JSON list of C-alpha atoms and ligand atoms in Angstrom, two decimals:
[
{"chain": "A", "resi": 1, "resn": "MET", "atom": "CA", "xyz": [13.98, -1.60, -12.41]},
{"chain": "A", "resi": 2, "resn": "THR", "atom": "CA", "xyz": [12.97, -5.25, -13.33]},
{"chain": "A", "resi": 3, "resn": "SER", "atom": "CA", "xyz": [9.50, -5.42, -14.27]},
{"chain": "A", "resi": 4, "resn": "PRO", "atom": "CA", "xyz": [7.65, -8.37, -15.14]},
{"chain": "A", "resi": 5, "resn": "HIS", "atom": "CA", "xyz": [7.81, -7.43, -18.86]},
{"chain": "A", "resi": 6, "resn": "GLU", "atom": "CA", "xyz": [11.07, -6.20, -18.75]},
{"chain": "A", "resi": 7, "resn": "ARG", "atom": "CA", "xyz": [12.61, -9.01, -21.32]},
{"chain": "A", "resi": 8, "resn": "SER", "atom": "CA", "xyz": [10.34, -7.24, -23.96]},
{"chain": "A", "resi": 9, "resn": "HIS", "atom": "CA", "xyz": [11.97, -4.04, -23.86]},
{"chain": "A", "resi": 10, "resn": "TYR", "atom": "CA", "xyz": [15.72, -5.36, -24.76]},
{"chain": "A", "resi": 11, "resn": "GLU", "atom": "CA", "xyz": [17.05, -5.18, -27.98]},
{"chain": "A", "resi": 12, "resn": "SER", "atom": "CA", "xyz": [18.28, -8.69, -29.44]},
{"chain": "A", "resi": 13, "resn": "TRP", "atom": "CA", "xyz": [22.10, -8.38, -29.60]},
{"chain": "A", "resi": 14, "resn": "ASP", "atom": "CA", "xyz": [23.18, -6.76, -32.88]},
{"chain": "A", "resi": 15, "resn": "GLN", "atom": "CA", "xyz": [27.03, -6.32, -33.32]},
{"chain": "A", "resi": 16, "resn": "GLN", "atom": "CA", "xyz": [26.61, -2.84, -35.15]},
{"chain": "A", "resi": 17, "resn": "ARG", "atom": "CA", "xyz": [24.60, -1.45, -32.13]},
{"chain": "A", "resi": 18, "resn": "GLY", "atom": "CA", "xyz": [26.97, -2.90, -29.95]},
{"chain": "A", "resi": 19, "resn": "ALA", "atom": "CA", "xyz": [29.51, -1.35, -31.78]},
{"chain": "A", "resi": 20, "resn": "GLU", "atom": "CA", "xyz": [27.70, 2.07, -31.46]},
{"chain": "A", "resi": 21, "resn": "ILE", "atom": "CA", "xyz": [27.14, 1.88, -28.00]},
{"chain": "A", "resi": 22, "resn": "ILE", "atom": "CA", "xyz": [30.74, 1.41, -27.20]},
{"chain": "A", "resi": 23, "resn": "ALA", "atom": "CA", "xyz": [31.77, 4.03, -29.50]},
{"chain": "A", "resi": 24, "resn": "GLU", "atom": "CA", "xyz": [29.29, 6.43, -27.73]},
{"chain": "A", "resi": 25, "resn": "HIS", "atom": "CA", "xyz": [30.95, 6.13, -24.41]},
{"chain": "A", "resi": 26, "resn": "SER", "atom": "CA", "xyz": [34.56, 4.95, -25.06]},
{"chain": "A", "resi": 27, "resn": "LEU", "atom": "CA", "xyz": [35.92, 8.65, -24.21]},
{"chain": "A", "resi": 28, "resn": "GLN", "atom": "CA", "xyz": [34.23, 8.80, -20.89]},
{"chain": "A", "resi": 29, "resn": "GLU", "atom": "CA", "xyz": [35.95, 8.30, -17.74]},
{"chain": "A", "resi": 30, "resn": "GLY", "atom": "CA", "xyz": [35.27, 4.56, -16.40]},
{"chain": "A", "resi": 31, "resn": "ALA", "atom": "CA", "xyz": [34.54, 3.88, -19.69]},
{"chain": "A", "resi": 32, "resn": "THR", "atom": "CA", "xyz": [34.63, 0.31, -19.34]},
{"chain": "A", "resi": 33, "resn": "LEU", "atom": "CA", "xyz": [32.07, 0.18, -16.64]},
{"chain": "A", "resi": 34, "resn": "VAL", "atom": "CA", "xyz": [29.94, 2.84, -18.41]},
{"chain": "A", "resi": 35, "resn": "ILE", "atom": "CA", "xyz": [30.28, 0.87, -21.47]},
{"chain": "A", "resi": 36, "resn": "LEU", "atom": "CA", "xyz": [29.35, -2.63, -19.56]},
{"chain": "A", "resi": 37, "resn": "HIS", "atom": "CA", "xyz": [26.26, -0.37, -18.08]},
{"chain": "A", "resi": 38, "resn": "ALA", "atom": "CA", "xyz": [24.73, 0.66, -21.41]},
{"chain": "A", "resi": 39, "resn": "LEU", "atom": "CA", "xyz": [25.25, -2.60, -23.14]},
{"chain": "A", "resi": 40, "resn": "GLN", "atom": "CA", "xyz": [23.24, -4.10, -20.45]},
{"chain": "A", "resi": 41, "resn": "GLU", "atom": "CA", "xyz": [20.68, -1.72, -20.58]},
{"chain": "A", "resi": 42, "resn": "ALA", "atom": "CA", "xyz": [20.18, -1.85, -24.10]},
{"chain": "A", "resi": 43, "resn": "PHE", "atom": "CA", "xyz": [20.51, -5.86, -24.48]},
{"chain": "A", "resi": 44, "resn": "GLY", "atom": "CA", "xyz": [19.37, -6.98, -21.07]},
{"chain": "A", "resi": 45, "resn": "HIS", "atom": "CA", "xyz": [22.67, -8.44, -20.45]},
{"chain": "A", "resi": 46, "resn": "VAL", "atom": "CA", "xyz": [26.14, -8.23, -21.79]},
{"chain": "A", "resi": 47, "resn": "PRO", "atom": "CA", "xyz": [26.65, -10.28, -24.71]},
{"chain": "A", "resi": 48, "resn": "GLU", "atom": "CA", "xyz": [29.92, -12.12, -24.98]},
{"chain": "A", "resi": 49, "resn": "PRO", "atom": "CA", "xyz": [31.05, -10.67, -28.01]},
{"chain": "A", "resi": 50, "resn": "ALA", "atom": "CA", "xyz": [31.10, -7.46, -26.75]},
{"chain": "A", "resi": 51, "resn": "ILE", "atom": "CA", "xyz": [34.08, -8.08, -24.57]},
{"chain": "A", "resi": 52, "resn": "PRO", "atom": "CA", "xyz": [36.62, -8.53, -27.03]},
{"chain": "A", "resi": 53, "resn": "MET", "atom": "CA", "xyz": [34.92, -5.14, -28.81]},
{"chain": "A", "resi": 54, "resn": "ILE", "atom": "CA", "xyz": [35.49, -3.03, -25.68]},
{"chain": "A", "resi": 55, "resn": "ALA", "atom": "CA", "xyz": [38.72, -4.31, -25.33]},
{"chain": "A", "resi": 56, "resn": "ALA", "atom": "CA", "xyz": [39.47, -3.19, -28.53]},
{"chain": "A", "resi": 57, "resn": "ALA", "atom": "CA", "xyz": [38.02, 0.31, -28.47]},
{"chain": "A", "resi": 58, "resn": "LEU", "atom": "CA", "xyz": [39.49, 1.03, -25.06]},
{"chain": "A", "resi": 59, "resn": "ASN", "atom": "CA", "xyz": [43.06, -0.40, -25.79]},
{"chain": "A", "resi": 60, "resn": "LEU", "atom": "CA", "xyz": [42.80, -2.89, -23.22]},
{"chain": "A", "resi": 61, "resn": "SER", "atom": "CA", "xyz": [43.19, -6.71, -22.94]},
{"chain": "A", "resi": 62, "resn": "ARG", "atom": "CA", "xyz": [40.23, -8.61, -23.09]},
{"chain": "A", "resi": 63, "resn": "ALA", "atom": "CA", "xyz": [41.29, -10.04, -19.91]},
{"chain": "A", "resi": 64, "resn": "GLU", "atom": "CA", "xyz": [40.89, -6.62, -18.23]},
{"chain": "A", "resi": 65, "resn": "VAL", "atom": "CA", "xyz": [37.26, -5.97, -19.92]},
{"chain": "A", "resi": 66, "resn": "TYR", "atom": "CA", "xyz": [36.40, -9.57, -18.78]},
{"chain": "A", "resi": 67, "resn": "GLY", "atom": "CA", "xyz": [38.00, -9.05, -15.00]},
{"chain": "A", "resi": 68, "resn": "VAL", "atom": "CA", "xyz": [35.88, -5.76, -14.47]},
{"chain": "A", "resi": 69, "resn": "PHE", "atom": "CA", "xyz": [32.75, -7.73, -16.22]},
{"chain": "A", "resi": 70, "resn": "THR", "atom": "CA", "xyz": [33.00, -10.48, -13.69]},
{"chain": "A", "resi": 71, "resn": "PHE", "atom": "CA", "xyz": [33.95, -8.44, -10.83]},
{"chain": "A", "resi": 72, "resn": "TYR", "atom": "CA", "xyz": [30.53, -6.46, -10.68]},
{"chain": "A", "resi": 73, "resn": "HIS", "atom": "CA", "xyz": [27.47, -8.61, -9.63]},
{"chain": "A", "resi": 74, "resn": "ASP", "atom": "CA", "xyz": [25.42, -6.64, -11.61]},
{"chain": "A", "resi": 75, "resn": "PHE", "atom": "CA", "xyz": [26.45, -7.67, -15.17]},
{"chain": "A", "resi": 76, "resn": "ARG", "atom": "CA", "xyz": [24.71, -10.78, -16.51]},
{"chain": "A", "resi": 77, "resn": "LYS", "atom": "CA", "xyz": [25.98, -13.02, -19.04]},
{"chain": "A", "resi": 78, "resn": "LYS", "atom": "CA", "xyz": [22.60, -14.18, -20.36]},
{"chain": "A", "resi": 79, "resn": "PRO", "atom": "CA", "xyz": [19.31, -12.27, -20.14]},
{"chain": "A", "resi": 80, "resn": "ALA", "atom": "CA", "xyz": [17.55, -12.27, -17.03]},
{"chain": "A", "resi": 81, "resn": "GLY", "atom": "CA", "xyz": [14.17, -14.30, -16.31]},
{"chain": "A", "resi": 82, "resn": "ARG", "atom": "CA", "xyz": [10.89, -12.57, -16.21]},
{"chain": "A", "resi": 83, "resn": "HIS", "atom": "CA", "xyz": [11.53, -11.82, -12.22]},
{"chain": "A", "resi": 84, "resn": "VAL", "atom": "CA", "xyz": [14.55, -11.29, -10.43]},
{"chain": "A", "resi": 85, "resn": "LEU", "atom": "CA", "xyz": [15.09, -11.94, -7.14]},
{"chain": "A", "resi": 86, "resn": "LYS", "atom": "CA", "xyz": [18.05, -11.07, -5.05]},
{"chain": "A", "resi": 87, "resn": "LEU", "atom": "CA", "xyz": [19.12, -12.56, -2.13]},
{"chain": "A", "resi": 88, "resn": "CYS", "atom": "CA", "xyz": [21.33, -10.36, 0.05]},
{"chain": "A", "resi": 89, "resn": "ARG", "atom": "CA", "xyz": [24.77, -12.26, 0.43]},
{"chain": "A", "resi": 90, "resn": "ALA", "atom": "CA", "xyz": [26.97, -9.71, 2.23]},
{"chain": "A", "resi": 91, "resn": "GLU", "atom": "CA", "xyz": [28.44, -10.65, 5.88]},
{"chain": "A", "resi": 92, "resn": "ALA", "atom": "CA", "xyz": [25.31, -9.42, 8.21]},
{"chain": "A", "resi": 93, "resn": "CYS", "atom": "CA", "xyz": [22.69, -11.22, 6.37]},
{"chain": "A", "resi": 94, "resn": "GLN", "atom": "CA", "xyz": [24.90, -14.01, 6.19]},
{"chain": "A", "resi": 95, "resn": "ALA", "atom": "CA", "xyz": [25.36, -14.35, 9.76]},
{"chain": "A", "resi": 96, "resn": "ALA", "atom": "CA", "xyz": [21.75, -13.71, 10.25]},
{"chain": "A", "resi": 97, "resn": "GLY", "atom": "CA", "xyz": [20.78, -17.26, 8.63]},
{"chain": "A", "resi": 98, "resn": "GLY", "atom": "CA", "xyz": [21.07, -15.92, 5.15]},
{"chain": "A", "resi": 99, "resn": "ASP", "atom": "CA", "xyz": [23.08, -19.14, 4.11]},
{"chain": "A", "resi": 100, "resn": "ALA", "atom": "CA", "xyz": [20.21, -21.64, 5.12]},
{"chain": "A", "resi": 101, "resn": "LEU", "atom": "CA", "xyz": [17.71, -19.25, 3.12]},
{"chain": "A", "resi": 102, "resn": "ALA", "atom": "CA", "xyz": [19.72, -19.30, -0.08]},
{"chain": "A", "resi": 103, "resn": "ALA", "atom": "CA", "xyz": [19.91, -23.19, 0.10]},
{"chain": "A", "resi": 104, "resn": "ARG", "atom": "CA", "xyz": [16.12, -22.80, 0.60]},
{"chain": "A", "resi": 105, "resn": "ALA", "atom": "CA", "xyz": [15.43, -20.70, -2.30]},
{"chain": "A", "resi": 106, "resn": "GLU", "atom": "CA", "xyz": [17.79, -22.74, -4.78]},
{"chain": "A", "resi": 107, "resn": "ARG", "atom": "CA", "xyz": [16.07, -26.25, -3.73]},
{"chain": "A", "resi": 108, "resn": "LYS", "atom": "CA", "xyz": [12.78, -24.20, -4.48]},
{"chain": "A", "resi": 109, "resn": "LEU", "atom": "CA", "xyz": [13.63, -22.65, -7.76]},
{"chain": "A", "resi": 110, "resn": "GLY", "atom": "CA", "xyz": [15.70, -25.84, -8.77]},
{"chain": "A", "resi": 111, "resn": "ILE", "atom": "CA", "xyz": [18.52, -23.43, -9.76]},
{"chain": "A", "resi": 112, "resn": "ALA", "atom": "CA", "xyz": [22.09, -22.52, -7.99]},
{"chain": "A", "resi": 113, "resn": "ILE", "atom": "CA", "xyz": [22.09, -19.01, -6.95]},
{"chain": "A", "resi": 114, "resn": "GLY", "atom": "CA", "xyz": [23.40, -16.39, -10.32]},
{"chain": "A", "resi": 115, "resn": "ASN", "atom": "CA", "xyz": [20.80, -18.61, -12.43]},
{"chain": "A", "resi": 116, "resn": "THR", "atom": "CA", "xyz": [17.59, -18.27, -14.55]},
{"chain": "A", "resi": 117, "resn": "THR", "atom": "CA", "xyz": [14.88, -21.11, -14.42]},
{"chain": "A", "resi": 118, "resn": "ALA", "atom": "CA", "xyz": [14.32, -22.95, -17.46]},
{"chain": "A", "resi": 119, "resn": "ASP", "atom": "CA", "xyz": [11.24, -21.22, -17.93]},
{"chain": "A", "resi": 120, "resn": "GLU", "atom": "CA", "xyz": [12.99, -18.16, -18.13]},
{"chain": "A", "resi": 121, "resn": "ARG", "atom": "CA", "xyz": [10.39, -17.05, -15.34]},
{"chain": "A", "resi": 122, "resn": "VAL", "atom": "CA", "xyz": [13.29, -16.46, -12.45]},
{"chain": "A", "resi": 123, "resn": "THR", "atom": "CA", "xyz": [16.80, -15.13, -12.24]},
{"chain": "A", "resi": 124, "resn": "PHE", "atom": "CA", "xyz": [18.27, -15.42, -8.55]},
{"chain": "A", "resi": 125, "resn": "GLU", "atom": "CA", "xyz": [21.06, -13.68, -7.93]},
{"chain": "A", "resi": 126, "resn": "PRO", "atom": "CA", "xyz": [23.23, -12.54, -4.96]},
{"chain": "A", "resi": 127, "resn": "ILE", "atom": "CA", "xyz": [23.58, -8.95, -3.99]},
{"chain": "A", "resi": 128, "resn": "TYR", "atom": "CA", "xyz": [25.93, -7.43, -1.25]},
{"chain": "A", "resi": 129, "resn": "CYS", "atom": "CA", "xyz": [24.15, -5.01, 1.02]},
{"chain": "A", "resi": 130, "resn": "LEU", "atom": "CA", "xyz": [20.87, -3.61, 0.63]},
{"chain": "A", "resi": 131, "resn": "GLY", "atom": "CA", "xyz": [21.12, -0.94, 3.49]},
{"chain": "A", "resi": 132, "resn": "LEU", "atom": "CA", "xyz": [18.73, -3.10, 5.49]},
{"chain": "A", "resi": 133, "resn": "CYS", "atom": "CA", "xyz": [21.05, -5.05, 7.31]},
{"chain": "A", "resi": 134, "resn": "ALA", "atom": "CA", "xyz": [18.95, -6.22, 10.69]},
{"chain": "A", "resi": 135, "resn": "THR", "atom": "CA", "xyz": [18.76, -9.52, 12.52]},
{"chain": "A", "resi": 136, "resn": "ALA", "atom": "CA", "xyz": [17.12, -11.46, 9.93]},
{"chain": "A", "resi": 137, "resn": "PRO", "atom": "CA", "xyz": [18.11, -11.36, 5.72]},
{"chain": "A", "resi": 138, "resn": "SER", "atom": "CA", "xyz": [17.18, -8.90, 3.25]},
{"chain": "A", "resi": 139, "resn": "ALA", "atom": "CA", "xyz": [16.31, -9.48, -0.50]},
{"chain": "A", "resi": 140, "resn": "MET", "atom": "CA", "xyz": [14.86, -7.93, -3.45]},
{"chain": "A", "resi": 141, "resn": "LEU", "atom": "CA", "xyz": [11.98, -8.87, -6.01]},
{"chain": "A", "resi": 142, "resn": "ASP", "atom": "CA", "xyz": [12.22, -6.99, -9.05]},
{"chain": "A", "resi": 143, "resn": "GLY", "atom": "CA", "xyz": [13.49, -4.05, -7.11]},
{"chain": "A", "resi": 144, "resn": "ARG", "atom": "CA", "xyz": [11.12, -4.10, -4.30]},
{"chain": "A", "resi": 145, "resn": "LEU", "atom": "CA", "xyz": [13.04, -4.14, -0.87]},
{"chain": "A", "resi": 146, "resn": "VAL", "atom": "CA", "xyz": [11.96, -6.95, 1.37]},
{"chain": "A", "resi": 147, "resn": "GLY", "atom": "CA", "xyz": [13.74, -6.85, 4.78]},
{"chain": "A", "resi": 148, "resn": "ARG", "atom": "CA", "xyz": [13.71, -9.47, 8.05]},
{"chain": "A", "resi": 149, "resn": "LEU", "atom": "CA", "xyz": [13.09, -12.41, 5.96]},
{"chain": "A", "resi": 150, "resn": "ASP", "atom": "CA", "xyz": [11.99, -15.89, 7.49]},
{"chain": "A", "resi": 151, "resn": "GLU", "atom": "CA", "xyz": [11.56, -19.13, 5.92]},
{"chain": "A", "resi": 152, "resn": "GLN", "atom": "CA", "xyz": [7.57, -17.96, 5.43]},
{"chain": "A", "resi": 153, "resn": "ARG", "atom": "CA", "xyz": [8.25, -15.04, 4.28]},
{"chain": "A", "resi": 154, "resn": "LEU", "atom": "CA", "xyz": [11.07, -16.20, 1.57]},
{"chain": "A", "resi": 155, "resn": "ASP", "atom": "CA", "xyz": [8.41, -18.72, 0.36]},
{"chain": "A", "resi": 156, "resn": "ALA", "atom": "CA", "xyz": [6.31, -16.31, -0.63]},
{"chain": "A", "resi": 157, "resn": "LEU", "atom": "CA", "xyz": [8.70, -14.29, -2.01]},
{"chain": "A", "resi": 158, "resn": "VAL", "atom": "CA", "xyz": [9.86, -17.32, -3.99]},
{"chain": "A", "resi": 159, "resn": "ALA", "atom": "CA", "xyz": [6.14, -17.87, -5.06]},
{"chain": "A", "resi": 160, "resn": "GLU", "atom": "CA", "xyz": [5.87, -14.29, -6.17]},
{"chain": "A", "resi": 161, "resn": "ALA", "atom": "CA", "xyz": [8.45, -14.47, -8.19]},
{"chain": "A", "resi": 162, "resn": "GLN", "atom": "CA", "xyz": [7.43, -17.61, -9.98]},
{"chain": "A", "resi": 163, "resn": "ARG", "atom": "CA", "xyz": [4.04, -16.16, -11.09]},
{"chain": "B", "resi": 201, "resn": "LIG", "atom": "S1", "xyz": [24.56, -7.16, 5.14]},
{"chain": "B", "resi": 201, "resn": "LIG", "atom": "FE1", "xyz": [22.15, -7.85, 4.03]},
{"chain": "B", "resi": 201, "resn": "LIG", "atom": "S2", "xyz": [21.34, -5.72, 3.74]},
{"chain": "B", "resi": 201, "resn": "LIG", "atom": "FE2", "xyz": [23.13, -5.30, 4.45]}
]
Protein backbone atom coordinates (compact mmCIF):
# COMPACT_ATOMS: atom_id res chain seq x y z
CA MET A 1 0.00 0.00 0.00
CA THR A 2 0.93 3.65 -0.14
CA SER A 3 3.77 4.69 2.11
CA PRO A 4 4.95 8.20 2.90
CA HIS A 5 7.81 7.68 0.51
CA GLU A 6 5.78 6.05 -2.19
CA ARG A 7 6.42 8.73 -4.78
CA SER A 8 10.13 8.09 -4.83
CA HIS A 9 9.54 4.46 -5.78
CA TYR A 10 7.86 5.32 -9.04
CA GLU A 11 9.50 5.58 -12.40
CA SER A 12 8.85 8.67 -14.46
CA TRP A 13 6.75 8.08 -17.53
CA ASP A 14 8.73 6.73 -20.40
CA GLN A 15 7.04 5.66 -23.62
CA GLN A 16 9.43 2.80 -24.26
CA ARG A 17 8.96 1.43 -20.76
CA GLY A 18 5.18 1.87 -21.09
CA ALA A 19 5.23 -0.08 -24.35
CA GLU A 20 7.19 -2.88 -22.68
CA ILE A 21 4.67 -3.14 -19.83
CA ILE A 22 1.78 -3.18 -22.28
CA ALA A 23 3.42 -5.85 -24.44
CA GLU A 24 4.24 -7.95 -21.39
CA HIS A 25 0.56 -8.25 -20.42
CA SER A 26 -1.30 -7.88 -23.69
CA LEU A 27 -2.03 -11.60 -24.12
CA GLN A 28 -3.37 -12.09 -20.63
CA GLU A 29 -7.03 -12.51 -19.89
CA GLY A 30 -8.60 -9.19 -18.94
CA ALA A 31 -5.55 -7.50 -20.42
CA THR A 32 -6.94 -3.95 -20.19
CA LEU A 33 -7.28 -4.10 -16.42
CA VAL A 34 -4.04 -6.00 -15.95
CA ILE A 35 -2.13 -3.41 -18.00
CA LEU A 36 -3.74 -0.44 -16.25
CA HIS A 37 -2.74 -1.93 -12.89
CA ALA A 38 0.79 -2.66 -14.07
CA LEU A 39 1.21 0.88 -15.41
CA GLN A 40 -0.06 2.39 -12.19
CA GLU A 41 2.29 0.18 -10.22
CA ALA A 42 5.24 1.34 -12.30
CA PHE A 43 4.43 5.03 -12.67
CA GLY A 44 2.13 5.70 -9.70
CA HIS A 45 -0.66 6.64 -12.08
CA VAL A 46 -1.84 5.82 -15.57
CA PRO A 47 -0.22 8.39 -17.84
CA GLU A 48 -2.59 9.77 -20.46
CA PRO A 49 -0.38 8.78 -23.45
CA ALA A 50 -0.66 5.15 -22.38
CA ILE A 51 -4.38 5.03 -23.22
CA PRO A 52 -4.01 5.07 -27.03
CA MET A 53 -1.04 2.71 -26.73
CA ILE A 54 -3.16 0.17 -24.85
CA ALA A 55 -5.97 0.60 -27.37
CA ALA A 56 -3.62 -0.09 -30.28
CA ALA A 57 -2.03 -3.10 -28.58
CA LEU A 58 -5.37 -4.71 -27.71
CA ASN A 59 -7.18 -3.68 -30.87
CA LEU A 60 -9.73 -1.67 -28.90
CA SER A 61 -10.96 1.88 -29.33
CA ARG A 62 -9.50 4.60 -27.12
CA ALA A 63 -13.00 5.13 -25.72
CA GLU A 64 -13.19 1.50 -24.62
CA VAL A 65 -9.88 1.70 -22.79
CA TYR A 66 -10.75 5.08 -21.33
CA GLY A 67 -14.10 3.67 -20.19
CA VAL A 68 -12.36 0.93 -18.19
CA PHE A 69 -9.85 3.42 -16.83
CA THR A 70 -12.53 5.80 -15.54
CA PHE A 71 -14.88 3.05 -14.30
CA TYR A 72 -12.43 1.85 -11.65
CA HIS A 73 -11.77 4.41 -8.96
CA ASP A 74 -8.39 2.94 -8.12
CA PHE A 75 -6.73 4.32 -11.23
CA ARG A 76 -5.15 7.74 -10.99
CA LYS A 77 -4.65 10.27 -13.75
CA LYS A 78 -1.86 11.93 -11.82
CA PRO A 79 0.67 10.67 -9.30
CA ALA A 80 -0.65 10.45 -5.74
CA GLY A 81 0.51 12.70 -2.94
CA ARG A 82 2.75 11.48 -0.11
CA HIS A 83 -0.28 10.27 1.81
CA VAL A 84 -3.46 8.78 0.43
CA LEU A 85 -6.61 9.29 2.43
CA LYS A 86 -9.62 7.35 1.19
CA LEU A 87 -13.07 7.93 2.56
CA CYS A 88 -15.76 5.35 2.03
CA ARG A 89 -18.50 6.81 -0.14
CA ALA A 90 -20.60 3.66 -0.50
CA GLU A 91 -24.21 3.56 0.63
CA ALA A 92 -23.93 2.34 4.22
CA CYS A 93 -21.23 4.85 5.12
CA GLN A 94 -23.04 7.58 3.25
CA ALA A 95 -26.21 6.88 5.23
CA ALA A 96 -24.17 6.98 8.43
CA GLY A 97 -23.05 10.59 7.91
CA GLY A 98 -20.43 10.15 5.21
CA ASP A 99 -21.51 13.19 3.20
CA ALA A 100 -20.91 15.59 6.06
CA LEU A 101 -17.53 14.03 6.83
CA ALA A 102 -16.49 14.15 3.17
CA ALA A 103 -17.40 17.84 3.02
CA ARG A 104 -15.51 18.45 6.26
CA ALA A 105 -12.38 16.73 4.96
CA GLU A 106 -12.63 18.68 1.69
CA ARG A 107 -12.80 21.94 3.63
CA LYS A 108 -9.85 21.01 5.82
CA LEU A 109 -7.71 19.89 2.90
CA GLY A 110 -8.87 22.67 0.61
CA ILE A 111 -9.54 20.27 -2.25
CA ALA A 112 -12.49 18.35 -3.66
CA ILE A 113 -12.44 14.60 -3.20
CA GLY A 114 -10.53 12.96 -6.04
CA ASN A 115 -7.66 15.46 -5.93
CA THR A 116 -4.22 16.03 -4.45
CA THR A 117 -3.29 19.08 -2.37
CA ALA A 118 -1.08 21.65 -4.09
CA ASP A 119 1.84 20.79 -1.79
CA GLU A 120 1.46 17.16 -2.99
CA ARG A 121 1.12 15.99 0.57
CA VAL A 122 -2.34 14.46 0.51
CA THR A 123 -4.43 12.70 -2.09
CA PHE A 124 -8.05 12.46 -1.00
CA GLU A 125 -10.04 9.79 -2.79
CA PRO A 126 -13.35 8.02 -2.54
CA ILE A 127 -13.45 4.29 -1.98
CA TYR A 128 -16.54 2.12 -2.25
CA CYS A 129 -16.89 -0.09 0.83
CA LEU A 130 -13.99 -1.18 2.96
CA GLY A 131 -15.97 -4.03 4.49
CA LEU A 132 -16.23 -2.14 7.76
CA CYS A 133 -19.83 -0.96 7.36
CA ALA A 134 -21.05 0.19 10.74
CA THR A 135 -22.99 2.97 12.30
CA ALA A 136 -20.29 5.47 11.36
CA PRO A 137 -18.26 5.97 8.17
CA SER A 138 -14.95 4.28 7.46
CA ALA A 139 -11.74 5.47 5.89
CA MET A 140 -8.24 4.34 5.03
CA LEU A 141 -4.99 6.23 5.44
CA ASP A 142 -2.03 4.86 3.52
CA GLY A 143 -3.62 1.42 3.57
CA ARG A 144 -4.56 1.49 7.25
CA LEU A 145 -8.26 0.94 7.91
CA VAL A 146 -10.01 3.31 10.26
CA GLY A 147 -13.62 2.65 11.16
CA ARG A 148 -16.31 4.43 13.16
CA LEU A 149 -15.32 7.91 12.15
CA ASP A 150 -16.78 10.96 13.79
CA GLU A 151 -15.71 14.57 13.32
CA GLN A 152 -12.92 14.30 15.86
CA ARG A 153 -11.48 11.10 14.47
CA LEU A 154 -11.71 12.46 10.96
CA ASP A 155 -9.90 15.64 11.97
CA ALA A 156 -7.13 13.57 13.54
CA LEU A 157 -6.84 11.49 10.40
CA VAL A 158 -6.66 14.55 8.17
CA ALA A 159 -4.02 16.10 10.44
CA GLU A 160 -2.00 12.88 10.30
CA ALA A 161 -2.21 12.87 6.51
CA GLN A 162 -1.01 16.48 6.38
CA ARG A 163 2.10 15.76 8.41
S1 LIG B 1 -20.16 1.04 3.01
FE1 LIG B 1 -18.45 1.96 3.89
S2 LIG B 1 -17.33 0.32 4.70
FE2 LIG B 1 -19.00 -0.61 3.74
